[in-house]
Amino acid sequence: MPSLAIHRLPMAHPGDMSAVAALIAAGTLRAGDVRAVIGKTEGNGGLNDFTRGFFTQSLMLLLARETGESVATLTARIPCVLSGGTEGALSPHYLVFAVDRAVAGPRGLALGTAFSPPTPASEIGRDAQIAAVTQAVRDAMADAGITRAEDVALVQVKAPCAQAPGAEARSSDPRLLMALSRAAAALGVALALGDVAEAGEGDLLRDLTKYSNRASISSGIEVVANEVVVFGYAEGWAPGLTAGVAPMADLLDLPGVVAAFRAAGLPADPSVPADQRHRVLGVIAKGEPEKAGHIRGARHTMLGDTDLDAQRHLRGALGAIVASVAGDGQVFVSGGAEHQGPPGGGLVCVFARG
Amino acid sequence: MPSLAIHRLPMAHPGDMSAVAALIAAGTLRAGDVRAVIGKTEGNGGLNDFTRGFFTQSLMLLLARETGESVATLTARIPCVLSGGTEGALSPHYLVFAVDRAVAGPRGLALGTAFSPPTPASEIGRDAQIAAVTQAVRDAMADAGITRAEDVALVQVKAPCAQAPGAEARSSDPRLLMALSRAAAALGVALALGDVAEAGEGDLLRDLTKYSNRASISSGIEVVANEVVVFGYAEGWAPGLTAGVAPMADLLDLPGVVAAFRAAGLPADPSVPADQRHRVLGVIAKGEPEKAGHIRGARHTMLGDTDLDAQRHLRGALGAIVASVAGDGQVFVSGGAEHQGPPGGGLVCVFARG
Amino acid sequence: MPSLAIHRLPMAHPGDMSAVAALIAAGTLRAGDVRAVIGKTEGNGGLNDFTRGFFTQSLMLLLARETGESVATLTARIPCVLSGGTEGALSPHYLVFAVDRAVAGPRGLALGTAFSPPTPASEIGRDAQIAAVTQAVRDAMADAGITRAEDVALVQVKAPCAQAPGAEARSSDPRLLMALSRAAAALGVALALGDVAEAGEGDLLRDLTKYSNRASISSGIEVVANEVVVFGYAEGWAPGLTAGVAPMADLLDLPGVVAAFRAAGLPADPSVPADQRHRVLGVIAKGEPEKAGHIRGARHTMLGDTDLDAQRHLRGALGAIVASVAGDGQVFVSGGAEHQGPPGGGLVCVFARG
Amino acid sequence: MPSLAIHRLPMAHPGDMSAVAALIAAGTLRAGDVRAVIGKTEGNGGLNDFTRGFFTQSLMLLLARETGESVATLTARIPCVLSGGTEGALSPHYLVFAVDRAVAGPRGLALGTAFSPPTPASEIGRDAQIAAVTQAVRDAMADAGITRAEDVALVQVKAPCAQAPGAEARSSDPRLLMALSRAAAALGVALALGDVAEAGEGDLLRDLTKYSNRASISSGIEVVANEVVVFGYAEGWAPGLTAGVAPMADLLDLPGVVAAFRAAGLPADPSVPADQRHRVLGVIAKGEPEKAGHIRGARHTMLGDTDLDAQRHLRGALGAIVASVAGDGQVFVSGGAEHQGPPGGGLVCVFARG
């Protein structure tokens, strides 16, 4: 019955909502249909990046005006995943996912969302969080009407963290706790999808051979629960959209990137041709600075640069590779890819018009 | 008669000469055969990047010990082109170009060098510099035995600048004077090769439709003359090495990068396969942060980032794209590409074993 | 009749309004009494610093809720001067200036505000802007009831700029136009106060011997008019508050900083003693990275650092000196001090409880 | 019998030895008299700061030419302590300490040096290193002829680290191991001077109430032993030089800084007057970014800034405060002050002409 629409929109700055406002004004988008937002803002992507909060405040104010719902209500039902950092070729933009339930279809790309119960700091990075995410993925699949794990294309999770972790937390270091939260969410997804047979808190950040190629996780202190968005194929949804996903073996795995675009039905050879670029509706990629300090035997300098954060290095590099295949810089590329794709590598997911 | 060898060597830090010392100790390289060095060091690539000077001092001390020549003599005959900045996937490394004149061959990849007379600050970015570079390119071609402009693959120039430009200089801003010096050298190369029919100082940084796809220029205050290295094909040189070059239309021109590797005879599809990577002897690429603030319509944030220099953004992005095709991060990628390749784009040159 | 109150408030992040909300909730501050806000947020202080906009949006939303006025109305009457950058010892905070008109007094520290007519881009950095600021300073003095120029302690101006200056603008470079706007506003203040006898657009950024020790200027693209806040002494205002101001001859002029605190009646020797610190209500300082590259003969590296912006260097240094006298890091220190204090130096203004 | 001379010299860049070369050429300094060098170079002060190595290589080459000794011999007998980072008001410079043994005196400022045996990675941050430093301090005191601990003004130590710590090391994280090495050296000094009664490896980075106000430590991977320089008063040395030291309670302890200058006999009130500045021969200060995130109750942002390293924040702030008292930016200010001065604070040592 429902129909999914994906709008890829530019922003002039993190508080600029003019593009989505114009869509609503033109009747192209109903504010009440918005189900999830995923975007890149131009901050530094670190602890002191406030562009994510500025964007979210601005967007929720707009949607509140348009829908009459309160900001609190909207925040509690619309996952809003922002990643800071648009180094190099990357371009600030956001994807608005809207579902029109009045439209019917035989089978197509579906979206479902779910929120776990609030996760206290003591559960972050522990078995309780893994289990909560696994359940939330199942709930989101049910929400979308996706019945089989193999029909899932991507699970995007926004996982909670704690600004000042107390004694009960697994780590008192907020950066490490954030990584543990991402890791727990990734393995929660992997278990729900059957990508790994079993996993526990002892595996987090340790056994990186356990991973899912379909999990994209961010974590933040402003979130209190695990917010889950599932994309996949389901009966009843309108056809026309596709999602393709592929792992990257390492940062330089250009064939892996090309494979994701081809999996979405796009003729990338190696780039998407200019006359096909309008079919690219959104791209999501995750990656990590290689931990041992070298890629294919060549030393890299991402980890020891006092002036330039390793994640900024990573996004600039991975972002350019993905953008060079996609054809422009409006691609979501984010670091912190623990258990998301192969160790030292990552994954790419492409949404396309069929 | 001569034979060109290209050694691609890693460094653990800017003062680490152990790789070239080992080659000399093993008899693989004769110190006296070294004709040019081109490399990437891990500084920030800006005015306060001292890794270039540290590398050059360390290398010249080693060569002086090995050859018995003085550092001053070596510096005056061996162009040593260092570019700082190994953002993202880039790896600190250097290419040692050595010529063994005792070997004979029918026709092959040749190298020639030439130095213009000392260029006073008053001539930088003026017609006098353009003419001096044009003449030096002709001298370097003659040195290599290259007789036709179409046989030239690449001209690498290290152009002079002035730390504190005086009243007679075209600009008192050292950064602008550096750009003017690169521009003058690029158009000097373009004229020598017939890539443009005519050009004068009024065109510098203004008429960017005048450019050469075979000019790679760096400039620095430590240089007093235009130091020129020409690569191309000539009679009498040993066969076995190739050089391929291709322009990039913009930062995301992945097909352009692939074309350069294919022009060098490498089966890039889109990456060089693992079993062919040993044939990649060296890669040189130039690019620029797009000046209007958007690439293919998508806004980029390279130019207005207070924390991260535009050239660091650029190298991280372009470096990753080139490395993803080459197969590893030991590629020379540098900004400041005025009149070197199409405006807003750049060029890639690949040296390969046939 | 009126009474001025100054509240110095902390923020946990740029969107954190809890401190001012608590004051309002406690009845200590009436939202309708707020006349001006001056603060430091923790961004990088450059073109891509969005913490200023985030703070302003958050504050105006709060005041709109509390007063019933629209955000547009509030923005048009309350100057809100934010400066990004809390390097080193500096602490994110803001000063709320509130005026209670129901209170009477014989003579005391007064505040007045005025807005010039909207300033088109073509007038920025030109005689028209200088004249408009001079008039606005007179209007703000009248608003405060200050009758003599020598009674003025400080004039804070938020001057307009243009994001994409057109052909009619004095400069197409937004950073230069911002500096010209600050310079024009500073000389407009200097003329209004009689600190210089005459000045015109030809003096801007050129004749730095023309300056005011009582002008603190910021400029921003979000402002359309010259927003002026005047502090000084006037009849009818409640006593109890003081303002002291002193110039700094250069960045290291510690005696100049101490002089400003003493001028406000504080026993700085050299620091304000712990038991007197509660009397420090607010500190505003302006400074500049010395342009010739050396301070008192010693070379500094602020201007040529590719990784760290010169203004970040400056604020970290000047901020620490001022904070070491004030006793804590809640001091407003900002760069861009053209014609504000002696060339290469700056000025310090201290608000204190008597 | 001996006489100590302190030369404070500028450098135009990290490889610029012209100032010391000029002193030698003029006969003011005998190269063979150089006993220690302490300086600031303009790198970022972090793991990828190569300006320290560039300076040291350049200096040792010069001294080798002048003395006829080998670089290895010179490196093994002359402690050369470089600290990267000249943020804000700081100025690149170095102090050359030379001892003329042909001169006699009744009692004066003395210098002694000592090297511990090579310290393997397994001993770093352990009791063995603490004991080795304690012994080296005693050896250096004996070398100087200083007989009582209370006559010691300052002990400067360059402590070893390991680039790739193995399994036997106390930590596999090179940054943590560097901090442990500084801590062990500081407590080694504290024990030798009687500033703490007892201390062991369990106290390192934990019990910060154990510290010395007379220990200034740096650590680096290029050092293999603990290199110790002791300054203090001893019989037989020529009079005329003084050394004053004082602790800083926190980053804003301006009275503490002033106290150190006064302890050296300089009339700082609060700054050294212009006509007395020639008497300032050298200043050494250590400090730390406060760990809890606030100074005197005001939140600082040094620890969570993704774009600007905490130590760069710290040096810019502390450097400016010290320079504003000294009168210019040629002061040695360095972070990493574990157990050197009070926790959250640091120390200042001033060398002056009497």
Short mmCIF file of C-alpha atoms in Angstrom, two decimals, chain A residues 11-14 42 44 86-92 251-255 258 262 269-272 277 295-302 305 307-308 312-314 316-321 323-330, chain B residues 11-14 42 44 86-92 251-255 258 262 269-272 277 295-302 305 307-308 312-314 316-321 323-330:
data_model
loop_
_atom_site.label_atom_id
_atom_site.label_comp_id
_atom_site.label_asym_id
_atom_site.label_seq_id
_atom_site.Cartn_x
_atom_site.Cartn_y
_atom_site.Cartn_z
CA MET A 11 21.70 23.15 2.48
CA ALA A 12 23.51 26.49 2.35
CA HIS A 13 24.40 26.16 6.04
CA PRO A 14 23.33 23.89 8.93
CA GLU A 42 29.74 20.82 7.57
CA ASN A 44 34.26 18.80 12.13
CA THR A 86 32.19 17.32 4.59
CA GLU A 87 35.89 17.18 3.84
CA GLY A 88 37.18 17.38 0.29
CA ALA A 89 34.58 16.58 -2.35
CA LEU A 90 31.74 15.98 0.11
CA SER A 91 28.76 18.32 -0.01
CA PRO A 92 26.40 19.25 2.85
CA LEU A 251 39.76 2.17 2.04
CA LEU A 252 40.99 1.78 -1.54
CA ASP A 253 38.45 -0.85 -2.58
CA LEU A 254 37.14 1.05 -5.57
CA PRO A 255 35.67 -2.13 -7.14
CA VAL A 258 31.37 0.29 -7.99
CA ARG A 262 25.70 -1.78 -9.86
CA ASP A 269 31.77 2.06 -15.37
CA PRO A 270 33.48 3.13 -13.20
CA SER A 271 31.43 6.32 -12.69
CA VAL A 272 27.69 6.70 -13.12
CA ARG A 277 23.01 10.64 -12.33
CA ILE A 295 47.08 0.13 3.75
CA ARG A 296 48.32 -2.60 1.42
CA GLY A 297 51.77 -2.17 2.87
CA ALA A 298 52.01 1.61 2.41
CA ARG A 299 52.23 3.68 5.60
CA HIS A 300 49.43 6.21 6.10
CA THR A 301 49.54 9.19 8.44
CA MET A 302 45.90 9.44 9.52
CA ASP A 305 48.42 13.79 12.86
CA ASP A 307 46.52 18.92 13.50
CA LEU A 308 44.01 16.90 11.53
CA ARG A 312 38.53 13.99 9.00
CA HIS A 313 41.33 12.32 7.05
CA LEU A 314 39.13 9.26 6.54
CA GLY A 316 37.96 13.21 2.93
CA ALA A 317 39.51 10.14 1.34
CA LEU A 318 36.55 7.76 1.34
CA GLY A 319 34.14 10.55 0.43
CA ALA A 320 36.08 11.40 -2.71
CA ILE A 321 36.21 7.81 -3.88
CA ALA A 323 31.68 10.71 -4.94
CA SER A 324 33.85 9.97 -7.98
CA VAL A 325 31.69 6.94 -8.69
CA ALA A 326 28.35 8.58 -7.79
CA GLY A 327 29.10 11.62 -9.91
CA ASP A 328 28.80 14.32 -7.28
CA GLY A 329 29.60 15.07 -3.65
CA GLN A 330 26.13 14.67 -2.14
CA MET B 11 60.21 6.80 4.33
CA ALA B 12 59.44 6.32 8.02
CA HIS B 13 59.80 10.08 8.60
CA PRO B 14 61.12 13.04 6.59
CA GLU B 42 54.05 14.29 5.70
CA ASN B 44 50.98 20.26 6.08
CA THR B 86 49.88 13.08 2.81
CA GLU B 87 46.26 13.43 3.82
CA GLY B 88 43.95 10.43 3.88
CA ALA B 89 45.18 7.49 1.83
CA LEU B 90 48.40 9.16 0.71
CA SER B 91 51.68 7.63 1.85
CA PRO B 92 55.02 9.42 2.38
CA LEU B 251 38.10 16.66 -9.08
CA LEU B 252 35.66 13.78 -9.59
CA ASP B 253 36.88 12.79 -13.06
CA LEU B 254 37.56 9.16 -12.22
CA PRO B 255 37.49 8.13 -15.90
CA VAL B 258 41.74 5.58 -15.25
CA ARG B 262 45.65 2.82 -19.39
CA ASP B 269 39.35 -1.63 -14.63
CA PRO B 270 38.83 0.57 -12.71
CA SER B 271 41.74 -0.33 -10.38
CA VAL B 272 45.05 -1.83 -11.35
CA ARG B 277 50.60 -3.35 -9.16
CA ILE B 295 31.53 20.76 -8.22
CA ARG B 296 28.89 19.64 -10.70
CA GLY B 297 26.37 21.81 -8.90
CA ALA B 298 27.03 20.47 -5.39
CA ARG B 299 28.47 22.96 -2.91
CA HIS B 300 31.84 22.02 -1.43
CA THR B 301 33.35 23.44 1.75
CA MET B 302 37.06 23.39 0.94
CA ASP B 305 37.11 26.06 6.34
CA ASP B 307 40.42 24.83 10.55
CA LEU B 308 41.48 22.83 7.53
CA ARG B 312 44.76 19.74 2.58
CA HIS B 313 41.11 19.12 1.66
CA LEU B 314 42.10 18.85 -2.00
CA GLY B 316 42.99 14.16 0.69
CA ALA B 317 40.23 13.90 -1.89
CA LEU B 318 42.26 13.70 -5.10
CA GLY B 319 44.87 11.50 -3.46
CA ALA B 320 42.31 8.89 -2.51
CA ILE B 321 40.80 8.76 -5.99
CA ALA B 323 45.33 5.80 -4.99
CA SER B 324 42.13 3.77 -5.43
CA VAL B 325 43.02 3.29 -9.09
CA ALA B 326 46.77 2.80 -8.54
CA GLY B 327 46.22 0.24 -5.82
CA ASP B 328 48.10 1.93 -2.99
CA GLY B 329 48.81 5.32 -1.46
CA GLN B 330 52.34 5.90 -2.77
#
